[in-house]
Amino acid sequence: MNDGWFAGLDPGDGDAAARRIREGSAPEPADWPGLAVESGFADDEADYYDRLREATLAATRAAVTERERADDQQLVHAVRAMDDCERTANELAERAAEWAGALFDEAGSGVDGARAVAERDPDTAAERRAVSLAERVVDLADETEELERFIEETAPAVAPNLAEMAGPVLASRLMALAGGLKPLARKPSGTVQVLGAEDALFAHLAGRAPSPKHGIIYTHDYVRGTRPEDRGSAARAFAGKLAIAARIDHYSGDYRPDLHEELRERMAAIRARADDGTENAEGGDDE
Amino acid sequence: MSEESGDGALPAGVERRTFDGERRLATRGKPVYGEPTDGAWRAWDAGRSKLGAMIASGMDVGLSGGETVLYLGAASGTTVSHVADFAGPTYAVEFAPRPVRDLLDAAADRDRLFPLLKDARKPDTYAHVVESDVDAVVQDVATRGQADVAVRNAQFLADDGRLLLAVKARSEDVTADPADVFEDVLGTLTDAYEVLETARLEPYHEDHLGVVATPDRSE
């Protein structure tokens, strides 16, 4: 079916029109002005464009407001909830697998094992409980995925540069560790570099350990994917740009493609050291 | 259509006028971004607009004024506001919410500029709004896969319509030679288009290639 946004719409219903513009879709375009006049939705082409203008302005205004209202605190909650769900799902999956192993012949382990158990038809009271427990595991695992999807949709609106640079999930984790976008924007890049490595940092400050090279940003390929002897440089360069990205996102909100290009170039330069066999002179590449 | 010797024809509604002693492109409409004005005319800054640079550098963009236009990557509406000044119905697609705030202001002063908060990589999310057989698709999106975006949106163009594409080399691969990037992009474009003209957009925009193409429906 290939319907325009106005199909079956009451021409006087502005709210419904705006909703159609925002949520509708079609496999391919068509002569919508002509079809709208033909179907009686508009008197003529000019009338159609007037209605289209009203509907697109209302729809886009509402969509922008909604996307902007999604704030950093929702992301902080979502990413913490996602981690809790994942951890709890894994923990419960172990318990469910142990129980299922005692009741059924072939019971796998982990969340996948729980998914298989949840599909079973229980015969006894004990089986009912074990299968039910496995179903909770599956629900939690599904919720983890839903939360991740929410983060992926929301982070680019809240912090476009940070989300582009770190990926939506890591961007949200950094905000969660700092307590929000604003506190993150106020942190120096050296702090951003070791966010999530507080234990190691305090051990270092107490004189018991070397300074940590990276915190949670280790999970990003820019750090993890760089050879160990260059990881300190990579983490420092990455954290520097992340700190700038957080400031731009908090104070202006514009997407700045140049910032991302600079980082890509910098990373390419750091990684090129591995190719041309240059020994890493640690500290010689401060920006 | 107004002709100037040695230059591509300007669309009706676009003129070269003098602002502060300098000849610049201009259109008639309400100012949008603090650009200089001369009566009803406002300067179209080729340094801030890829399409402006394509026209200013004499490429044959095939616009004569009054066209139906789909503009992908409208951002805050700097260029699309000029397009709406001289073209007909103009659909402006932009994905990032904050610049769209400014785009809404530009649209509020223009009665045939339709702003859409949509992702240009997913045409099915606006194909129920944007009509078929538009005369021009203008594309200025700074993401990877610029050629794919153009190919996916070819379905909106009329058979003799024009794709006016600004390719940003650094969005595809910062480390590669821009010339190689442009070759790749032009290669992908041939899936849906016949390329009519290309030109580098220096001195207005570094490492950008302007492309004029028309849909290839030979299959």
Coordinates of N, CA, C and O in Angstrom, one line a residue, chain B residues 1 11 31 35 37 64 85-86 115 135 146 152 164 171 213 215 217-218:
Chain B
M1 N 15.1 34.2 -17.9 CA 16.4 33.7 -17.4 C 17.4 34.8 -17.7 O 17.5 35.3 -18.8
P11 N 19.4 31.1 -12.2 CA 17.9 30.9 -12.2 C 17.2 32.2 -12.0 O 17.8 33.2 -11.4
P31 N 15.8 38.1 5.6 CA 17.2 37.6 6.1 C 17.0 36.5 7.1 O 16.0 36.4 7.9
E35 N 22.8 37.9 7.1 CA 23.6 38.2 5.8 C 23.3 39.7 5.4 O 22.2 40.2 5.8
T37 N 22.0 42.9 3.3 CA 20.8 43.0 2.5 C 21.0 44.3 1.7 O 21.7 45.2 2.0
S64 N 16.1 27.1 -13.3 CA 15.7 28.3 -13.9 C 14.7 29.1 -13.0 O 14.3 30.3 -13.3
D85 N 13.6 30.9 -1.8 CA 13.4 32.2 -2.4 C 13.1 32.2 -3.9 O 12.3 33.0 -4.4
F86 N 13.9 31.3 -4.6 CA 13.7 31.4 -6.1 C 13.0 30.2 -6.6 O 12.5 30.2 -7.8
P115 N 9.7 22.1 6.3 CA 10.7 21.4 7.0 C 10.3 20.1 7.5 O 9.2 19.8 7.9
D135 N 12.0 18.4 -9.5 CA 12.9 18.8 -10.5 C 14.4 18.8 -10.1 O 15.3 18.6 -10.9
Q146 N 27.8 9.3 1.3 CA 27.1 10.4 0.7 C 26.5 9.9 -0.6 O 25.4 10.3 -1.0
R152 N 19.7 6.4 -3.0 CA 18.5 6.0 -2.4 C 17.4 7.1 -2.6 O 16.2 6.8 -2.6
L164 N 21.9 17.8 -7.5 CA 23.0 18.7 -7.3 C 23.6 18.4 -6.0 O 23.1 18.6 -4.9
S171 N 34.4 13.7 4.9 CA 33.3 12.9 5.6 C 33.4 11.5 5.3 O 33.0 10.6 6.0
A213 N 24.1 15.7 -11.8 CA 23.8 14.4 -12.4 C 22.3 14.3 -12.7 O 21.5 15.1 -12.2
P215 N 19.0 11.3 -13.4 CA 18.7 9.9 -13.1 C 19.0 9.1 -14.4 O 18.7 9.5 -15.5
R217 N 17.7 5.9 -16.0 CA 16.7 4.9 -15.9 C 16.7 4.0 -17.1 O 15.7 3.5 -17.6
S218 N 17.9 3.8 -17.6 CA 18.0 3.0 -18.9 C 17.6 1.5 -18.7 O 17.3 0.9 -19.7

